[in-house]
């Protein structure tokens, strides 16, 4: 073997290369056998690097190398890549759950904590147990009809799955609340490469202007070019407030003078969004329920202008509801639904109420997905609604 090593080393030196280390000799032997048919062996790695569409494993599999070795080499990097993708996703999920828990602290205390205490004190799944759950949910503004439906479903599932102990029903309650909240995330209808229009409606004082600013901030952070439109022209304060927020988050705003035609504002905003190649146009609207008839006509008019100017554009009509108003929010929603064809709900001030169970009633009774929730005063506290996270945050 020593004589053979010296022969190999001399052959390498004659070609201007260094002798191969002893531990690399088996692979080197395979490559040495191919060198006579390669005009310039030293250029082979360079050709591999610049040749498009060539799989590196085609070059690595040489005579003398087993396919099993190649598969083993490829397996480890793939596992590492998979773990590197899963870990940030899991960490992000935990971070979102923590934010939901913090944002609904008062509601968690009025629902989750009370149900947990009930489970600890009552080991039997009897009528009294279910009646107490109903009381807890009704007090948290889930609503009578929604509460009865929810508890009946929980009772049937517990019986079907032959659960006998109260502690066994906790995960079942979380699961059914998640299902009633809508299950899967309902993302906003924003399509990359197209101008997407979001018309925001709702009564004055519900936090509409602030929520629009937070939404604009969210889209901007995602890399979208955002334009705001001040179509609530009946309140000078509404225009001024939206302008302050637009300046603060660094986006452009289209506005007219107080008392101007809201339809003209929307028309000009669409033209500006096209000219500036914007990705998202968010339109603020008036919310004067004391002039219900005129308000609904105005909102219908704005919709027609959007449909006429951007017939193929992705659109959302988001109704902003104040979570602190409880069951009144559902009454407001029905009024706006008649005039505008609401596609989603923004639920604001969820952090400020112990009656956040209203979100469950809204999801079931209105059959409209909750798409965004406001859970704090910060610019990042407007969150995409996640039913599973919301249900779990109620009990953790």
CSV table of C-alpha atoms in Angstrom, one decimal:
chain,number,residue,atom,x,y,z
A,1,UNK,CA,0.0,0.0,0.0
A,2,UNK,CA,2.9,2.4,0.7
A,3,UNK,CA,4.4,1.8,-2.7
A,4,UNK,CA,1.0,2.5,-4.3
A,5,UNK,CA,0.7,5.8,-2.2
A,6,UNK,CA,4.1,7.0,-3.5
A,7,UNK,CA,3.1,6.2,-7.1
A,8,UNK,CA,-0.2,8.2,-6.6
A,9,UNK,CA,1.6,11.1,-5.0
A,10,UNK,CA,4.2,11.3,-7.9
A,11,UNK,CA,1.4,11.2,-10.5
A,12,UNK,CA,-0.4,14.1,-8.7
A,13,UNK,CA,2.8,16.2,-8.5
A,14,UNK,CA,3.4,15.6,-12.3
A,15,UNK,CA,-0.1,17.2,-12.9
A,16,UNK,CA,0.8,20.2,-10.7
A,17,UNK,CA,-1.5,19.1,-7.8
A,18,UNK,CA,-1.0,18.1,-4.2
A,19,UNK,CA,-1.0,14.5,-3.0
A,20,UNK,CA,-4.5,13.5,-1.7
A,21,UNK,CA,-4.8,12.9,2.1
A,22,UNK,CA,-5.0,9.3,3.0
A,23,UNK,CA,-8.6,9.5,4.4
A,24,UNK,CA,-9.8,10.8,1.0
A,25,UNK,CA,-8.1,8.0,-1.0
A,26,UNK,CA,-11.2,5.9,-1.9
A,27,UNK,CA,-13.0,8.9,-3.5
A,28,UNK,CA,-9.9,10.0,-5.1
A,29,UNK,CA,-9.4,6.7,-6.7
A,30,UNK,CA,-12.7,6.9,-8.4
A,31,UNK,CA,-12.0,10.3,-9.8
A,32,UNK,CA,-8.5,9.3,-10.9
A,33,UNK,CA,-9.9,6.6,-13.1
A,34,UNK,CA,-11.9,9.3,-15.0
A,35,UNK,CA,-9.0,11.8,-15.4
A,36,UNK,CA,-7.7,10.4,-18.6
A,37,UNK,CA,-10.9,11.3,-20.4
A,38,UNK,CA,-11.3,14.8,-19.0
A,39,UNK,CA,-9.2,17.4,-20.8
A,40,UNK,CA,-9.0,19.7,-17.8
A,41,UNK,CA,-10.1,18.1,-14.5
A,42,UNK,CA,-9.4,21.2,-12.5
A,43,UNK,CA,-12.2,23.0,-14.4
A,44,UNK,CA,-14.9,20.5,-13.5
A,45,UNK,CA,-16.2,22.2,-10.4
A,46,UNK,CA,-16.5,25.5,-12.3
A,47,UNK,CA,-18.6,23.9,-15.0
A,48,UNK,CA,-20.8,22.4,-12.4
A,49,UNK,CA,-21.4,25.8,-10.7
A,50,UNK,CA,-22.3,27.7,-13.9
A,51,UNK,CA,-24.3,25.0,-15.7
A,52,UNK,CA,-28.0,25.8,-15.2
A,53,UNK,CA,-30.5,23.1,-14.5
A,54,UNK,CA,-27.9,20.5,-13.5
A,55,UNK,CA,-28.5,18.6,-10.3
A,56,UNK,CA,-25.4,18.5,-8.1
A,57,UNK,CA,-26.0,14.9,-7.2
A,58,UNK,CA,-25.5,14.0,-10.9
A,59,UNK,CA,-21.9,15.1,-10.5
A,60,UNK,CA,-21.4,13.6,-7.1
A,61,UNK,CA,-22.4,10.1,-8.0
A,62,UNK,CA,-19.2,8.6,-9.4
A,63,UNK,CA,-18.1,5.1,-10.0
A,64,UNK,CA,-17.2,3.6,-6.7
A,65,UNK,CA,-19.7,5.7,-4.7
A,66,UNK,CA,-22.9,3.9,-3.6
A,67,UNK,CA,-26.4,5.4,-4.1
A,68,UNK,CA,-27.1,4.7,-0.4
A,69,UNK,CA,-24.3,7.1,0.6
A,70,UNK,CA,-25.7,9.8,-1.6
A,71,UNK,CA,-29.2,9.5,-0.1
A,72,UNK,CA,-27.7,9.7,3.4
A,73,UNK,CA,-25.8,12.9,2.5
A,74,UNK,CA,-29.0,14.5,1.2
A,75,UNK,CA,-31.2,13.5,4.1
A,76,UNK,CA,-29.4,15.4,6.8
A,77,UNK,CA,-29.5,18.9,5.2
A,78,UNK,CA,-33.2,18.4,4.3
A,79,UNK,CA,-34.0,17.5,7.9
A,80,UNK,CA,-32.1,20.6,9.1
A,81,UNK,CA,-34.0,22.8,6.7
A,82,UNK,CA,-37.3,21.4,7.8
A,83,UNK,CA,-36.5,22.0,11.4
A,84,UNK,CA,-35.2,25.5,10.7
A,85,UNK,CA,-38.6,26.3,9.0
A,86,UNK,CA,-40.7,24.7,11.7
A,87,UNK,CA,-39.0,26.3,14.7
A,88,UNK,CA,-39.7,29.9,13.7
A,89,UNK,CA,-43.3,29.0,12.7
A,90,UNK,CA,-43.8,27.4,16.1
A,91,UNK,CA,-42.2,30.4,17.9
A,92,UNK,CA,-44.4,32.8,15.9
A,93,UNK,CA,-47.5,30.8,16.9
A,94,UNK,CA,-46.5,31.0,20.6
A,95,UNK,CA,-45.9,34.7,20.3
A,96,UNK,CA,-49.3,35.3,18.7
A,97,UNK,CA,-51.0,33.2,21.4
A,98,UNK,CA,-49.3,35.3,24.1
A,99,UNK,CA,-50.5,38.5,22.4
A,100,UNK,CA,-54.1,37.1,22.2
A,101,UNK,CA,-53.9,36.1,25.9
A,102,UNK,CA,-52.8,39.6,26.9
A,103,UNK,CA,-55.3,41.3,24.6
A,104,UNK,CA,-58.3,39.4,26.0
A,105,UNK,CA,-57.3,39.3,29.6
A,106,UNK,CA,-60.7,40.6,30.9
A,107,UNK,CA,-62.7,38.2,28.7
A,108,UNK,CA,-60.5,35.3,29.7
A,109,UNK,CA,-61.2,36.1,33.4
A,110,UNK,CA,-64.9,36.1,32.7
A,111,UNK,CA,-65.1,33.0,30.6
A,112,UNK,CA,-62.0,30.7,30.8
A,113,UNK,CA,-61.1,31.2,34.4
A,114,UNK,CA,-64.7,30.7,35.6
A,115,UNK,CA,-65.1,27.6,33.5
A,116,UNK,CA,-61.8,26.2,34.8
A,117,UNK,CA,-62.9,26.9,38.4
A,118,UNK,CA,-66.2,25.1,37.7
A,119,UNK,CA,-64.4,22.1,36.3
A,120,UNK,CA,-62.2,21.9,39.3
A,121,UNK,CA,-65.1,22.1,41.7
A,122,UNK,CA,-67.5,19.8,39.9
A,123,UNK,CA,-66.4,16.4,38.8
A,124,UNK,CA,-69.7,15.3,37.3
A,125,UNK,CA,-71.1,16.1,33.9
A,126,UNK,CA,-74.6,16.6,35.0
A,127,UNK,CA,-77.4,19.2,34.2
A,128,UNK,CA,-76.2,21.5,36.9
A,129,UNK,CA,-72.7,21.6,35.3
A,130,UNK,CA,-74.0,22.6,31.9
A,131,UNK,CA,-76.4,25.2,33.4
A,132,UNK,CA,-73.5,26.9,35.1
A,133,UNK,CA,-71.5,27.0,31.8
A,134,UNK,CA,-74.6,28.6,30.2
A,135,UNK,CA,-74.7,31.3,32.9
A,136,UNK,CA,-70.9,32.0,32.5
A,137,UNK,CA,-71.3,32.4,28.7
A,138,UNK,CA,-74.4,34.6,28.9
A,139,UNK,CA,-72.7,36.9,31.4
A,140,UNK,CA,-69.8,37.3,29.0
A,141,UNK,CA,-72.3,38.5,26.3
A,142,UNK,CA,-72.2,35.4,24.2
A,143,UNK,CA,-75.9,35.8,23.8
A,144,UNK,CA,-78.7,33.4,24.8
A,145,UNK,CA,-79.3,31.7,21.5
A,146,UNK,CA,-75.6,31.2,20.8
A,147,UNK,CA,-75.0,30.0,24.3
A,148,UNK,CA,-77.8,27.4,24.1
A,149,UNK,CA,-76.5,26.2,20.7
A,150,UNK,CA,-72.9,26.0,22.0
A,151,UNK,CA,-73.7,24.1,25.2
A,152,UNK,CA,-76.0,21.7,23.5
A,153,UNK,CA,-73.3,20.8,21.0
A,154,UNK,CA,-70.8,20.3,23.9
A,155,UNK,CA,-73.3,18.1,25.7
A,156,UNK,CA,-73.9,15.9,22.7
A,157,UNK,CA,-70.2,15.5,21.9
A,158,UNK,CA,-69.4,14.6,25.5
A,159,UNK,CA,-72.1,11.9,25.5
A,160,UNK,CA,-71.0,10.6,22.1
A,161,UNK,CA,-67.4,10.4,23.2
A,162,UNK,CA,-68.5,8.8,26.6
A,163,UNK,CA,-66.9,11.5,28.8
A,164,UNK,CA,-67.8,11.2,32.4
A,165,UNK,CA,-65.5,13.6,34.2
A,166,UNK,CA,-65.7,17.4,34.0
A,167,UNK,CA,-61.9,17.7,33.5
A,168,UNK,CA,-62.3,15.7,30.2
A,169,UNK,CA,-64.6,18.3,28.7
A,170,UNK,CA,-62.2,21.3,28.7
A,171,UNK,CA,-60.5,20.6,25.3
A,172,UNK,CA,-63.9,19.8,23.9
A,173,UNK,CA,-65.2,23.3,24.9
A,174,UNK,CA,-62.1,25.0,23.4
A,175,UNK,CA,-62.7,23.0,20.2
A,176,UNK,CA,-66.4,23.9,19.9
A,177,UNK,CA,-65.8,27.6,20.6
A,178,UNK,CA,-63.1,27.6,17.9
A,179,UNK,CA,-65.6,26.0,15.4
A,180,UNK,CA,-68.3,28.5,16.3
A,181,UNK,CA,-65.8,31.3,15.8
A,182,UNK,CA,-65.2,30.2,12.2
A,183,UNK,CA,-62.4,27.7,12.4
A,184,UNK,CA,-59.9,28.6,9.7
A,185,UNK,CA,-58.4,32.1,9.3
A,186,UNK,CA,-60.3,34.2,6.8
A,187,UNK,CA,-57.6,36.4,5.2
A,188,UNK,CA,-58.4,39.8,3.8
A,189,UNK,CA,-59.0,39.8,0.1
A,190,UNK,CA,-55.8,41.5,-1.0
A,191,UNK,CA,-54.2,40.1,-4.1
A,192,UNK,CA,-50.6,40.9,-5.0
A,193,UNK,CA,-50.2,42.8,-8.2
A,194,UNK,CA,-53.7,44.2,-8.1
A,195,UNK,CA,-55.2,47.3,-6.6
A,196,UNK,CA,-57.3,46.1,-3.7
A,197,UNK,CA,-60.1,48.3,-2.2
A,198,UNK,CA,-61.2,48.1,1.4
A,199,UNK,CA,-64.3,50.1,2.3
A,200,UNK,CA,-64.6,50.5,6.1
A,201,UNK,CA,-68.1,51.2,7.5
A,202,UNK,CA,-69.4,51.5,11.1
A,203,UNK,CA,-70.9,54.0,13.6
A,204,UNK,CA,-69.0,57.0,14.8
A,205,UNK,CA,-67.1,56.5,18.0
A,206,UNK,CA,-66.4,52.8,17.5
A,207,UNK,CA,-62.7,53.4,16.7
A,208,UNK,CA,-63.0,53.4,12.9
A,209,UNK,CA,-60.3,56.1,12.2
A,210,UNK,CA,-57.8,54.5,14.5
A,211,UNK,CA,-58.4,51.0,13.1
A,212,UNK,CA,-58.0,52.3,9.5
A,213,UNK,CA,-54.6,53.7,10.5
A,214,UNK,CA,-53.6,50.5,12.1
A,215,UNK,CA,-54.7,48.5,9.1
A,216,UNK,CA,-52.7,50.9,6.8
A,217,UNK,CA,-49.6,50.4,9.1
A,218,UNK,CA,-50.0,46.6,8.9
A,219,UNK,CA,-50.2,46.6,5.1
A,220,UNK,CA,-47.2,49.0,4.8
A,221,UNK,CA,-45.1,46.7,7.1
A,222,UNK,CA,-46.0,43.9,4.7
A,223,UNK,CA,-44.5,45.8,1.8
A,224,UNK,CA,-47.7,47.2,0.3
A,225,UNK,CA,-48.1,50.7,-1.0
A,226,UNK,CA,-51.1,52.1,0.8
A,227,UNK,CA,-53.4,55.1,0.2
A,228,UNK,CA,-56.1,56.3,2.5
A,229,UNK,CA,-59.3,58.1,1.4
A,230,UNK,CA,-61.2,60.4,3.7
A,231,UNK,CA,-64.8,59.9,2.5
A,232,UNK,CA,-66.4,60.9,5.8
A,233,UNK,CA,-66.7,64.5,4.7
A,234,UNK,CA,-69.5,65.5,7.1
A,235,UNK,CA,-67.1,65.8,10.0
A,236,UNK,CA,-64.1,68.1,9.7
A,237,UNK,CA,-62.6,66.3,12.7
A,238,UNK,CA,-62.7,63.0,10.8
A,239,UNK,CA,-60.7,64.3,7.9
A,240,UNK,CA,-58.2,66.0,10.2
A,241,UNK,CA,-57.8,62.9,12.4
A,242,UNK,CA,-57.2,60.6,9.4
A,243,UNK,CA,-54.6,63.1,8.0
A,244,UNK,CA,-52.7,63.0,11.3
A,245,UNK,CA,-52.7,59.2,11.2
A,246,UNK,CA,-51.6,59.1,7.6
A,247,UNK,CA,-48.7,61.4,8.3
A,248,UNK,CA,-47.8,59.3,11.4
A,249,UNK,CA,-47.6,56.0,9.5
A,250,UNK,CA,-46.2,57.5,6.4
A,251,UNK,CA,-48.8,56.9,3.8
A,252,UNK,CA,-50.6,59.2,1.3
A,253,UNK,CA,-54.2,60.4,1.9
A,254,UNK,CA,-56.8,61.7,-0.6
A,255,UNK,CA,-59.2,64.2,0.8
A,256,UNK,CA,-61.6,67.0,-0.1
A,257,UNK,CA,-63.0,69.9,1.9
A,258,UNK,CA,-65.6,69.4,4.6
A,259,UNK,CA,-69.1,68.9,3.2
A,260,UNK,CA,-67.8,67.6,-0.2
A,261,UNK,CA,-69.4,64.7,-2.0
A,262,UNK,CA,-68.0,61.5,-0.6
A,263,UNK,CA,-68.5,59.9,-4.0
A,264,UNK,CA,-66.1,62.4,-5.5
A,265,UNK,CA,-63.5,61.6,-2.9
A,266,UNK,CA,-63.8,57.9,-3.7
A,267,UNK,CA,-63.5,58.6,-7.5
A,268,UNK,CA,-60.4,60.7,-7.0
A,269,UNK,CA,-58.9,58.2,-4.6
A,270,UNK,CA,-59.3,55.4,-7.1
A,271,UNK,CA,-57.7,57.6,-9.9
A,272,UNK,CA,-54.8,58.5,-7.5
A,273,UNK,CA,-54.3,54.8,-6.5
A,274,UNK,CA,-54.1,53.8,-10.1
A,275,UNK,CA,-51.7,56.6,-11.1
A,276,UNK,CA,-49.4,55.8,-8.1
A,277,UNK,CA,-49.6,52.1,-8.6
A,278,UNK,CA,-50.9,51.5,-5.1
A,279,UNK,CA,-51.6,48.1,-3.8
A,280,UNK,CA,-54.2,48.9,-1.2
A,281,UNK,CA,-56.8,51.7,-1.0
A,282,UNK,CA,-58.6,52.0,2.4
A,283,UNK,CA,-61.7,54.2,2.4
A,284,UNK,CA,-63.1,55.8,5.5
A,285,UNK,CA,-66.9,56.5,5.5
A,286,UNK,CA,-69.4,58.3,7.6
A,287,UNK,CA,-71.3,56.6,10.4
A,288,UNK,CA,-74.3,58.6,11.4
A,289,UNK,CA,-77.0,56.2,12.4
A,290,UNK,CA,-79.3,59.0,13.4
A,291,UNK,CA,-79.6,59.7,9.6
A,292,UNK,CA,-79.9,56.0,8.8
A,293,UNK,CA,-81.7,56.3,5.5
A,294,UNK,CA,-79.4,58.9,4.0
A,295,UNK,CA,-76.3,57.1,5.3
A,296,UNK,CA,-77.3,53.8,3.7
A,297,UNK,CA,-78.0,55.5,0.4
A,298,UNK,CA,-74.6,57.1,0.6
A,299,UNK,CA,-72.8,53.9,1.3
A,300,UNK,CA,-74.6,52.2,-1.5
A,301,UNK,CA,-73.5,55.0,-3.9
A,302,UNK,CA,-69.9,54.5,-2.9
A,303,UNK,CA,-70.1,50.8,-3.6
A,304,UNK,CA,-71.5,51.5,-7.1
A,305,UNK,CA,-68.6,53.9,-7.8
A,306,UNK,CA,-66.1,51.3,-6.8
A,307,UNK,CA,-67.8,48.6,-8.8
A,308,UNK,CA,-68.0,50.8,-11.8
A,309,UNK,CA,-64.4,52.1,-11.7
A,310,UNK,CA,-62.8,48.8,-10.6
A,311,UNK,CA,-65.1,46.0,-11.6
A,312,UNK,CA,-62.5,43.3,-11.3
A,313,UNK,CA,-60.6,44.6,-8.3
A,314,UNK,CA,-60.5,42.5,-5.1
A,315,UNK,CA,-62.8,44.2,-2.6
A,316,UNK,CA,-63.6,44.1,1.1
A,317,UNK,CA,-66.4,45.9,2.9
A,318,UNK,CA,-65.3,45.7,6.6
A,319,UNK,CA,-67.8,46.6,9.3
A,320,UNK,CA,-66.1,48.0,12.4
A,321,UNK,CA,-67.9,47.0,15.6
A,322,UNK,CA,-67.0,48.1,19.2
A,323,UNK,CA,-66.7,45.0,21.4
A,324,UNK,CA,-67.6,47.1,24.5
A,325,UNK,CA,-71.2,47.7,23.1
A,326,UNK,CA,-72.0,44.0,23.5
A,327,UNK,CA,-75.3,42.9,21.9
A,328,UNK,CA,-75.9,46.3,20.4
A,329,UNK,CA,-73.0,45.6,18.0
A,330,UNK,CA,-75.2,42.8,16.4
A,331,UNK,CA,-78.1,45.3,15.9
A,332,UNK,CA,-75.7,47.7,14.2
A,333,UNK,CA,-74.3,45.0,12.0
A,334,UNK,CA,-77.7,44.0,10.7
A,335,UNK,CA,-78.4,47.7,9.7
A,336,UNK,CA,-75.1,48.0,7.7
A,337,UNK,CA,-75.4,44.5,6.2
A,338,UNK,CA,-78.6,45.6,4.5
A,339,UNK,CA,-77.0,48.5,2.7
A,340,UNK,CA,-73.5,47.4,2.0
A,341,UNK,CA,-73.1,43.7,1.8
A,342,UNK,CA,-70.5,43.4,4.5
A,343,UNK,CA,-67.7,40.9,3.8
A,344,UNK,CA,-66.0,40.9,7.2
A,345,UNK,CA,-65.9,42.3,10.7
A,346,UNK,CA,-63.3,44.4,12.5
A,347,UNK,CA,-63.9,44.0,16.2
A,348,UNK,CA,-62.3,46.9,18.1
A,349,UNK,CA,-61.6,47.5,21.8
A,350,UNK,CA,-61.6,43.7,22.6
A,351,UNK,CA,-59.0,44.4,25.2
A,352,UNK,CA,-61.3,46.8,27.1
A,353,UNK,CA,-64.2,44.6,27.9
A,354,UNK,CA,-64.9,41.5,30.0
A,355,UNK,CA,-67.8,40.7,27.6
A,356,UNK,CA,-65.6,39.7,24.6
A,357,UNK,CA,-67.9,36.7,24.2
A,358,UNK,CA,-69.7,38.9,21.8
A,359,UNK,CA,-67.2,37.8,19.1
A,360,UNK,CA,-68.7,34.3,19.4
A,361,UNK,CA,-72.3,35.7,18.9
A,362,UNK,CA,-71.2,37.8,16.0
A,363,UNK,CA,-69.5,34.9,14.2
A,364,UNK,CA,-72.6,32.6,14.6
A,365,UNK,CA,-75.6,35.0,14.4
A,366,UNK,CA,-74.4,37.2,11.6
A,367,UNK,CA,-72.6,34.5,9.6
A,368,UNK,CA,-69.9,37.0,8.7
A,369,UNK,CA,-66.2,36.2,9.4
A,370,UNK,CA,-64.4,38.2,11.9
A,371,UNK,CA,-61.2,39.2,10.1
A,372,UNK,CA,-59.4,41.7,12.4
A,373,UNK,CA,-59.5,42.3,16.1
A,374,UNK,CA,-58.2,45.3,18.0
A,375,UNK,CA,-56.5,44.3,21.3
A,376,UNK,CA,-54.7,47.4,22.5
A,377,UNK,CA,-53.7,50.9,21.8
A,378,UNK,CA,-50.4,50.2,19.9
A,379,UNK,CA,-50.1,50.4,16.2
A,380,UNK,CA,-49.4,46.6,16.1
A,381,UNK,CA,-52.4,45.7,18.2
A,382,UNK,CA,-54.7,45.2,15.2
A,383,UNK,CA,-54.4,41.5,14.6
A,384,UNK,CA,-55.7,39.1,11.9
A,385,UNK,CA,-58.3,37.1,13.8
A,386,UNK,CA,-57.4,33.5,14.5
A,387,UNK,CA,-60.3,31.5,15.9
A,388,UNK,CA,-58.2,28.6,17.3
A,389,UNK,CA,-55.8,31.0,19.0
A,390,UNK,CA,-58.8,33.0,20.4
A,391,UNK,CA,-60.5,29.9,21.8
A,392,UNK,CA,-57.2,28.7,23.3
A,393,UNK,CA,-56.3,32.1,24.7
A,394,UNK,CA,-59.6,32.1,26.7
A,395,UNK,CA,-58.4,29.1,28.7
A,396,UNK,CA,-54.6,29.6,29.1
